[in-house]
Amino acid sequence: MAVQVDGEVVAMRRVGAYHHMSFTAPGIPEQTRPGHFVALSVGGPTSSTLLRRAFSVHRVNERGLYGGTVDIIFAAHGVGTTWMASLERGAALNIVGPLGKPFALPREPVGCVLVGGGYGAAPLAMLAEQLRARGCRVDIILGAATVDRLFGVLDARRSASSVTVTTDDGSSGIAGRVTDVLPNLLERTGADVVYACGPMGMLSAISAVCEPLGVHTQCAVEESMACGVGVCMTCVLPVIGDDGVTRMLRSCVDGPVFRGERVRWSDVGTMPPDVLGAPQAVTP
Amino acid sequence: MSADMNAAVDPVEVNLATRLGSLALHGPVLTASGCAASGKELSQFFDLRLLGAVVTKSIMVQPRSGRPTPRMAETPSGMLNSIGLQGPGIEAFIAKDLAWLVEHGVRSIVSIAGTNTSDYARLARRLSSEPGVAALEVNISCPNVESRGEVFACDPRAAAAVVAAVRAETARDIPVIVKLSPDVTDIVEIAGRVIEAGADGLALINTLLGMVIDTTTLRPALAGITGGLSGPAIRPVAVRAVYQVHAAFPDTPILGMGGIRTGEDALQFIAAGASAVSVGTAIFNDASAPARVHRELREALAARGYRSLAEVVGIAHVTSVGRDDALAAPVPPAQEVVVTAAPAAVDDSDIGALIDEVRAAPEVPANDSETTREVHL
Ligand SMILES: Cc1cc2nc3c(=O)[nH]c(=O)nc-3n(C[C@H](O)[C@H](O)[C@H](O)COP(=O)(O)OP(=O)(O)OC[C@H]3O[C@@H](n4cnc5c(N)ncnc54)[C@H](O)[C@@H]3O)c2cc1C
Ligand SMILES: Cc1cc2nc3c(=O)[nH]c(=O)nc-3n(C[C@H](O)[C@H](O)[C@H](O)COP(=O)(O)O)c2cc1C
Ligand code: FES
């Protein structure tokens, strides 16, 4: 059950193009599983920026020096994240979490490939550790546009059997996209499951690689959100249900993790006529 | 009461009970339609039974997918939304959402929406036979397919037709609250027409139509191109609408909303003439905002020495026209109050205060004389 709590920044540091923030969030760490996210209010209590910002949980520490803490990795992007980047140790925060449906973990010790794009690598460290604890083989691919936007390479090396890095410009690892190296890795490791977090285009491409191979995918999507708790209906995308019917599901409560083959990636941002309740073309 | 305005009372002593027509509510704070879904998600943050009621997301006859994304753009002290009334349709709503609310003892006001008059009538009839519907809120800010998509709320005739049809199909003991759009030239006129057509109460206001251009793409930020503006940015517009409509129709209960974020914000609406308030966009900032606003409103009343919410409803009209709102009678010009209108309901100790108040009252501003005139309509 999500809680809304006051917390305090306990550490801030730069990691390449990103900011790594740790804050206290009583009641959240013990409930958080990999793939969960938290929603932060930005700009202080009288801020004119009302909407919360969503961030994947990178790590939690249930019993740290300051009590339970949560770590996130974020890019300073618009007003909210720029404000967050200006915070110093001791700054007050208001946090809601843990939110969303986390990654589903396999019951059997199967092979898993984890793919992170940019800050999408943030939730993978915790995931890798939990998969390893279940006896799963873990291989990790990390991709980004440039080397400063790669995140989690060192962490990955500690917990994975192999780590492959790609950058669009070749500034680190292999020049190219994560999907350039994924098929090969799947073949080599015989992995049954791919876990992915990153930009929508990356998730879509990963699903396209995995589906024909019968590899199960767990994709954490990033849709624009207003409430983060399921009450506003802004964060929807077309997802095919068990009954074969496509519905506009809320990524904040029905996701952010979806089975890749269930998301109609190429229809995101449109309203296909076969979605439940979609407006029908009027026959002349 | 108003005599000890300055002496604060203990917040627990403040009676927050209120009414929307025949509906008695133990608290004046509700959720705004579309900002609380059907309550369930918010129940993890606070006890919904504290609220006067949960107003559910507007429901239509059939399931509805809504508009494509992006559906939202943040704006200064607010946001634009173009959700397009996504929802499961009335049958699934009754079976799942309403059932959940009933099971959890949460009072529910069901918001209905349609694209033609018969849809509204059908929804009203269907809901009338369901237990657990405390009132209907009729969202008429929808395009009327029978009138080339003109919004019902902007067309007095179409609005009145919907309200008459809904009132006729709704069980007598269920109040029909009609939600108006501020995007009209004269909200008082529309209010009059829907009251005439049988509205038991009014909900004021729905969102204002707005637009944001994404300066990276130089295209509209929303897939729906335009969207509804909500949040504190629209609060003065909403308070104005409540004030004008209450001045014109003091006997029609008003559910006020638009940018309420704190108890003091809610107090503005109550003073302007709302009997209850809904909290909407503020929930996205603070999921427990309705419970907090309830508490803060209690504290705000107590700090000002009021023992009940009822005595503050419409009180903002008192200084401008010199009356105590406890008087249901039409308002005579300011100075006459002292002489002729010392009401039976006010005890002696209050008359002195009333006289002082009238003496202290500033000159009636010019535009308020219009308001006074409307009271006599
Ligand atoms: C489940 C989830 C997990 C996320 N995890 C991370 C993370 O680990 N690290 C990170 O840097 N970012 C993450 N994001 C994206 C992050 O939420 C946005 O970058 C952030 O909201 C932008 O806020 P802003 O004030 O800088 O931008 P603005 O453009 O000013 O934001 C305006 C509004 O749009 C929303 N918005 C804008 N961009 C996005 C976006 N990309 N996704 C969702 N909402 C958006 C904001 O929440 C806000 O309501 C995540 C998003 C989601 C949905
Ligand atoms: C995301 C969102 C969805 C809404 N959906 C509805 C709706 O379905 N029916 C309705 O009558 N009003 C709807 N509204 C309008 C609100 O109920 C309310 O009238 C308006 O937002 C002003 O109040 P606020 O500023 O407190 O949000 C919606 C508002 C928002 C922000
Ligand atoms: S962000 Fe509000 S429903 Fe998902």
Short mmCIF file of C-alpha atoms and ligand atoms in Angstrom, two decimals, chain A residues 226 231-234, chain B residues 31-36 55-59 71-72 77-86 111-113 137-142 179-180 203-208 228-235 238 256-261 278-284, ligand 2:
data_model
loop_
_atom_site.label_atom_id
_atom_site.label_comp_id
_atom_site.label_asym_id
_atom_site.label_seq_id
_atom_site.Cartn_x
_atom_site.Cartn_y
_atom_site.Cartn_z
CA ALA A 226 -0.37 13.87 -13.47
CA VAL A 231 -7.19 8.78 -10.32
CA CYS A 232 -6.67 11.10 -13.31
CA MET A 233 -6.44 8.87 -16.42
CA THR A 234 -3.65 10.84 -18.10
CA THR B 31 -14.02 15.12 -4.34
CA ALA B 32 -14.37 16.70 -7.79
CA SER B 33 -15.52 14.45 -10.58
CA GLY B 34 -12.64 13.01 -12.58
CA CYS B 35 -10.07 13.76 -9.90
CA ALA B 36 -10.74 10.84 -7.59
CA VAL B 55 -18.22 12.45 -6.62
CA THR B 56 -17.30 9.79 -9.15
CA LYS B 57 -15.75 10.31 -12.59
CA SER B 58 -18.47 11.16 -15.14
CA ILE B 59 -19.91 7.93 -16.44
CA ARG B 71 -3.75 14.15 -22.30
CA MET B 72 -2.16 16.54 -19.88
CA SER B 77 -0.82 26.79 -10.74
CA GLY B 78 -2.86 24.32 -12.70
CA MET B 79 -3.06 21.96 -15.62
CA LEU B 80 -4.86 21.28 -18.84
CA ASN B 81 -6.52 17.93 -19.32
CA SER B 82 -8.13 16.31 -22.28
CA ILE B 83 -9.07 12.90 -20.96
CA GLY B 84 -12.20 12.62 -23.07
CA LEU B 85 -14.31 10.94 -20.38
CA GLN B 86 -12.58 7.57 -20.45
CA SER B 111 -21.60 12.12 -12.15
CA ILE B 112 -23.26 11.32 -15.47
CA ALA B 113 -22.44 12.48 -18.99
CA GLU B 137 -24.19 15.36 -10.66
CA VAL B 138 -25.04 16.10 -14.27
CA ASN B 139 -21.95 16.99 -16.28
CA ILE B 140 -23.34 19.00 -19.17
CA SER B 141 -19.93 20.17 -20.40
CA CYS B 142 -20.13 17.60 -23.18
CA LYS B 179 -22.61 21.15 -13.14
CA LEU B 180 -22.09 24.31 -15.13
CA ALA B 203 -22.06 22.46 -9.14
CA LEU B 204 -19.77 25.34 -10.05
CA ILE B 205 -17.40 25.24 -11.94
CA ASN B 206 -16.16 22.83 -14.55
CA THR B 207 -12.82 23.51 -16.25
CA LEU B 208 -12.13 26.43 -18.59
CA GLY B 228 -9.80 21.93 -19.64
CA LEU B 229 -7.89 24.25 -17.32
CA SER B 230 -8.15 23.43 -13.62
CA GLY B 231 -6.32 24.09 -10.39
CA PRO B 232 -5.66 27.21 -8.28
CA ALA B 233 -5.23 29.25 -11.48
CA ILE B 234 -9.01 29.19 -12.00
CA ARG B 235 -10.03 29.78 -8.38
CA ALA B 238 -14.87 29.93 -9.72
CA GLY B 256 -18.40 25.01 -5.26
CA MET B 257 -15.11 23.99 -6.84
CA GLY B 258 -12.20 25.24 -8.85
CA GLY B 259 -8.68 25.36 -7.50
CA ILE B 260 -9.39 24.54 -3.87
CA ARG B 261 -6.12 23.56 -2.26
CA SER B 278 -15.22 19.71 -4.15
CA VAL B 279 -11.47 19.28 -4.23
CA GLY B 280 -10.07 18.30 -7.63
CA THR B 281 -6.65 19.02 -9.08
CA ALA B 282 -5.16 19.56 -5.61
CA ILE B 283 -5.51 15.79 -5.12
CA PHE B 284 -2.82 15.25 -7.76
C1 LIG C 2 -8.06 15.21 -14.96
C2 LIG C 2 -9.41 15.82 -14.75
C3 LIG C 2 -10.55 15.10 -15.11
C4 LIG C 2 -11.82 15.65 -14.95
N1 LIG C 2 -12.91 14.91 -15.27
C5 LIG C 2 -14.15 15.41 -15.07
C6 LIG C 2 -15.30 14.64 -15.33
O1 LIG C 2 -15.24 13.48 -15.74
N2 LIG C 2 -16.53 15.21 -15.11
C7 LIG C 2 -16.66 16.47 -14.63
O2 LIG C 2 -17.79 16.92 -14.42
N3 LIG C 2 -15.58 17.22 -14.34
C8 LIG C 2 -14.34 16.73 -14.56
N4 LIG C 2 -13.24 17.49 -14.25
C9 LIG C 2 -13.43 18.84 -13.71
C10 LIG C 2 -13.35 18.84 -12.19
O3 LIG C 2 -14.36 18.04 -11.62
C11 LIG C 2 -13.48 20.27 -11.63
O4 LIG C 2 -14.73 20.81 -11.99
C12 LIG C 2 -12.41 21.21 -12.15
O5 LIG C 2 -11.20 20.53 -12.33
C13 LIG C 2 -12.18 22.40 -11.23
O6 LIG C 2 -11.78 22.00 -9.95
P1 LIG C 2 -10.23 21.86 -9.50
O7 LIG C 2 -9.55 23.11 -9.93
O8 LIG C 2 -10.28 21.65 -8.03
O9 LIG C 2 -9.70 20.66 -10.22
C14 LIG C 2 -11.96 16.95 -14.41
C15 LIG C 2 -10.81 17.66 -14.05
C16 LIG C 2 -9.55 17.12 -14.21
C17 LIG C 2 -8.36 17.92 -13.80
#
